[in-house]
Amino acid sequence: MTNIVVVGFGAMGTKTIEELNKKETVHVKAVIDTNPMYKGKFTNDYIKDNKQIPIYNSLEDIEWKDVELAIVTSASFLIQIEPLLVELANKEVNILTIAEEMSYPEATNKEIADKLNKLALNKNITILGTGINPGFILDLFIIVLSNTCLNINEIKATRVNDLSEFGTTVLKSQGVGLSVKEFEEDVRSKKVVGHVGFAQSIHLIAKAFKWELIRLKEEKEPIITNEKVTVQGEIIDKGNVIGCNHKAVAHFKNNKVITFEHPQQVCANNYPETKDEVEIQGVPNIKVKIEPEIPGGIGTVAMIINMIPLIIESQAGLINILDLPRLPSIFNE
Amino acid sequence: MTNIVVVGFGAMGTKTIEELNKKETVHVKAVIDTNPMYKGKFTNDYIKDNKQIPIYNSLEDIEWKDVELAIVTSASFLIQIEPLLVELANKEVNILTIAEEMSYPEATNKEIADKLNKLALNKNITILGTGINPGFILDLFIIVLSNTCLNINEIKATRVNDLSEFGTTVLKSQGVGLSVKEFEEDVRSKKVVGHVGFAQSIHLIAKAFKWELIRLKEEKEPIITNEKVTVQGEIIDKGNVIGCNHKAVAHFKNNKVITFEHPQQVCANNYPETKDEVEIQGVPNIKVKIEPEIPGGIGTVAMIINMIPLIIESQAGLINILDLPRLPSIFNE
């Protein structure tokens, strides 16, 4: 039995708990969420759940001795999550996180990554960032496809998804509802974040392929609606923003190129279908299409669940998909 | 520098040698082919090759002490290749083979597989079967896709390829040019083999997913041309066979099902495009299409080359893709 603590009782946290509760070989011992409203409550006060799991506000409220793994479902950025990861590492538990930048933190801040790696080695635990993207579509999937190639010159990939079902936090992060001018301001002030994780995916591919990066350029463009649309009860006028088209182009010393495009928008009428598409130009050329795209929410929860046996099996340290001790697969018991 | 001996100087062997010769960290020391015409000859007597590699008729003609890996490019079936593998294992070299049944020999003959595993452990070498199919499309690729799923109920996959460019040996193995009656006779006498490897792919998935197989059924149907076609200079009349549609259906104890379909034919006019298609029914549903299909010849050579670092890194024994010591990727130096 693997005892698990889930940190974060938001949308991803609750879905993760629901899935963990279906397993026979894992046990969610406790949930941590700093929101004071959860103090003294149990998971089944809020979600359909056959298990009554206590929710605590602080890491200090739990006996960690029999906990093997913490699953962290809060925050995207390394700098936000670092203090929590340090605190958890000091409890000597393995850490699985969906913070996008943690899928390859070296790409964001080598100093913090080195510090986390040293701490993990020192505490004999494993830390791994996972998710559908980064974590699968634009990195693991492409790296696995590369096995069928003798040579690769260029990689193009596009992920088109639909934000219609998402809440206001996500919609705001893509600039939905803004005027074009406001969008540009919010890109500058980093309120519009677009996709978090291009740098991670690109550095992971570069490491796997032994490509030496010389330039990574990212660009965020507004996706503009040509008709009035209603999103979560709010009207967005023609000419305003319904999403963010985030692109990344990476150049490598040996003339290799990676081009990623990830438009995230509310899919209005006649909008092209959602999909994941990967094109490898090399020997041979490969063109793969997943249609519709692998859904971000379920996909990320699946990646968390399926990585559990792998993080338990893995050597200590801050690891990434290239360090996995075997081919990963669905976690069936 | 990894010293390699390539066994088999046919189409796959020569292409493999050409690719190995482009690498800086591997060295093809010798080629073995039992055909007496090659005695005393060198690779560059036959192929464009900047290296003069000697060809021998027998394993005994070589000093094996500094050889780390043998790549075996001859034969499909376990029973054909077993004696050669035993001989090579006794030379204490790792063995990479494209014999289809060797991708998971347990699925064909557990006794031989156990014997090879014991021998490999005893000699401290690794034996691995690889290729595009089995080896990638219908097993590794599906297993990797499973990471994005919370649950999988059913898997359907189709590989459609075109035999137009292949020689008579391959065409005969699919019954091309036969009447329907002759096709049925040749299926019974096993002259028409269809695809070799369904059992391997299905057992590999079953092992990864912890599914318990109860029934595997294979079926070979003639693909009939509705017009006169010319293949490799030979005319095939309307109503005769231009290929073999080989299907496999596997049922599992927990009501899971795998359905594979692999029509191999000479693509006449208006024939549907070649492709690899995988459909996973589960949570979520996933539909992937690779169009055109990953080519069998180049793809298999790529799998051989890219598995070299992995077999060197791997633990001893008869291994398969589930035993790989990390996520495999293109072998760049």
mmCIF file of C-alpha atoms in Angstrom, chain A residues 15 19 132 136 140-141 143-152 208-211 283-284 286-291 294-295 298-299 301-303 305-307 321-322 324-330 332-333, chain B residues 15 19 132 136 140-141 143-152 208-211 283-284 286-291 294-295 298-299 301-303 305-307 321-322 324-330 332-333:
data_model
loop_
_atom_site.group_PDB
_atom_site.id
_atom_site.type_symbol
_atom_site.label_atom_id
_atom_site.label_comp_id
_atom_site.label_asym_id
_atom_site.label_seq_id
_atom_site.Cartn_x
_atom_site.Cartn_y
_atom_site.Cartn_z
ATOM 1 C CA LYS A 15 -10.193 14.689 -9.676
ATOM 2 C CA GLU A 19 -9.093 8.434 -9.220
ATOM 3 C CA ILE A 132 -0.184 16.186 -20.475
ATOM 4 C CA PHE A 136 3.492 14.184 -22.937
ATOM 5 C CA LEU A 140 7.502 12.423 -24.379
ATOM 6 C CA PHE A 141 5.337 11.623 -27.424
ATOM 7 C CA ILE A 143 10.799 11.584 -28.175
ATOM 8 C CA VAL A 144 9.121 8.175 -28.497
ATOM 9 C CA LEU A 145 8.251 8.788 -32.176
ATOM 10 C CA SER A 146 11.939 9.576 -32.786
ATOM 11 C CA ASN A 147 12.736 5.877 -32.370
ATOM 12 C CA THR A 148 11.360 5.256 -35.850
ATOM 13 C CA CYS A 149 13.724 7.792 -37.443
ATOM 14 C CA LEU A 150 17.265 7.523 -38.751
ATOM 15 C CA ASN A 151 17.579 11.285 -38.846
ATOM 16 C CA ILE A 152 15.490 14.274 -37.780
ATOM 17 C CA ALA A 208 17.222 13.436 -25.696
ATOM 18 C CA PHE A 209 18.395 14.264 -29.228
ATOM 19 C CA LYS A 210 21.751 15.810 -28.182
ATOM 20 C CA TRP A 211 20.824 19.030 -29.956
ATOM 21 C CA VAL A 283 14.234 10.022 -42.562
ATOM 22 C CA PRO A 284 11.457 9.033 -42.736
ATOM 23 C CA ILE A 286 6.303 11.293 -40.038
ATOM 24 C CA LYS A 287 2.956 13.002 -39.692
ATOM 25 C CA VAL A 288 0.788 12.139 -36.718
ATOM 26 C CA LYS A 289 -2.599 13.513 -35.844
ATOM 27 C CA ILE A 290 -4.592 12.927 -32.682
ATOM 28 C CA GLU A 291 -8.120 14.168 -33.253
ATOM 29 C CA ILE A 294 -5.982 14.443 -25.776
ATOM 30 C CA PRO A 295 -7.991 16.418 -23.197
ATOM 31 C CA ILE A 298 -8.240 14.122 -17.753
ATOM 32 C CA GLY A 299 -4.925 13.663 -19.534
ATOM 33 C CA VAL A 301 -4.729 13.445 -14.019
ATOM 34 C CA ALA A 302 -3.946 10.244 -15.975
ATOM 35 C CA MET A 303 -0.286 11.211 -16.212
ATOM 36 C CA ILE A 305 -1.793 8.443 -11.629
ATOM 37 C CA ASN A 306 0.274 6.505 -14.175
ATOM 38 C CA MET A 307 3.571 7.994 -12.982
ATOM 39 C CA ILE A 321 10.907 11.832 -18.327
ATOM 40 C CA LEU A 322 14.383 10.983 -19.668
ATOM 41 C CA LEU A 324 12.351 7.206 -15.943
ATOM 42 C CA PRO A 325 13.580 3.709 -15.064
ATOM 43 C CA ARG A 326 11.490 2.015 -17.779
ATOM 44 C CA LEU A 327 8.900 2.619 -20.479
ATOM 45 C CA PRO A 328 5.936 4.231 -18.677
ATOM 46 C CA SER A 329 2.416 2.837 -19.158
ATOM 47 C CA ILE A 330 -1.079 2.947 -17.671
ATOM 48 C CA ASN A 332 -3.265 -0.997 -13.704
ATOM 49 C CA GLU A 333 -3.132 -3.021 -10.513
ATOM 50 C CA LYS B 15 20.825 -0.868 -45.055
ATOM 51 C CA GLU B 19 23.554 3.496 -41.328
ATOM 52 C CA ILE B 132 8.735 -1.350 -36.518
ATOM 53 C CA PHE B 136 6.686 -0.144 -32.291
ATOM 54 C CA LEU B 140 5.389 0.288 -27.888
ATOM 55 C CA PHE B 141 3.361 3.138 -29.419
ATOM 56 C CA ILE B 143 1.731 1.314 -24.495
ATOM 57 C CA VAL B 144 3.115 4.859 -24.494
ATOM 58 C CA LEU B 145 -0.271 6.325 -25.475
ATOM 59 C CA SER B 146 -1.792 4.486 -22.497
ATOM 60 C CA ASN B 147 -0.074 6.950 -20.159
ATOM 61 C CA THR B 148 -2.702 9.528 -21.046
ATOM 62 C CA CYS B 149 -5.574 7.242 -20.021
ATOM 63 C CA LEU B 150 -7.276 6.613 -16.700
ATOM 64 C CA ASN B 151 -8.952 3.513 -18.069
ATOM 65 C CA ILE B 152 -8.806 1.477 -21.276
ATOM 66 C CA ALA B 208 2.071 -3.842 -19.578
ATOM 67 C CA PHE B 209 -1.650 -3.433 -18.812
ATOM 68 C CA LYS B 210 -1.909 -6.479 -16.512
ATOM 69 C CA TRP B 211 -4.647 -7.919 -18.724
ATOM 70 C CA VAL B 283 -11.148 7.495 -20.452
ATOM 71 C CA PRO B 284 -10.430 9.474 -22.512
ATOM 72 C CA ILE B 286 -7.997 8.552 -28.177
ATOM 73 C CA LYS B 287 -7.787 8.368 -31.950
ATOM 74 C CA VAL B 288 -4.379 8.632 -33.571
ATOM 75 C CA LYS B 289 -3.537 8.504 -37.242
ATOM 76 C CA ILE B 290 -0.105 8.388 -38.817
ATOM 77 C CA GLU B 291 -0.500 9.055 -42.521
ATOM 78 C CA ILE B 294 5.724 4.688 -40.867
ATOM 79 C CA PRO B 295 7.603 2.787 -43.591
ATOM 80 C CA ILE B 298 13.464 2.331 -42.895
ATOM 81 C CA GLY B 299 11.460 2.163 -39.691
ATOM 82 C CA VAL B 301 16.447 -0.166 -39.516
ATOM 83 C CA ALA B 302 15.859 2.953 -37.382
ATOM 84 C CA MET B 303 14.599 0.805 -34.499
ATOM 85 C CA ILE B 305 20.097 1.619 -34.733
ATOM 86 C CA ASN B 306 18.231 3.458 -31.971
ATOM 87 C CA MET B 307 18.108 0.428 -29.688
ATOM 88 C CA ILE B 321 10.461 -3.255 -24.675
ATOM 89 C CA LEU B 322 8.973 -3.378 -21.162
ATOM 90 C CA LEU B 324 14.200 -1.159 -21.397
ATOM 91 C CA PRO B 325 16.181 0.768 -18.772
ATOM 92 C CA ARG B 326 14.802 4.154 -19.848
ATOM 93 C CA LEU B 327 12.589 5.902 -22.387
ATOM 94 C CA PRO B 328 14.088 4.995 -25.792
ATOM 95 C CA SER B 329 14.846 7.749 -28.325
ATOM 96 C CA ILE B 330 16.756 8.401 -31.544
ATOM 97 C CA ASN B 332 22.312 10.699 -31.857
ATOM 98 C CA GLU B 333 25.959 10.865 -30.897
#
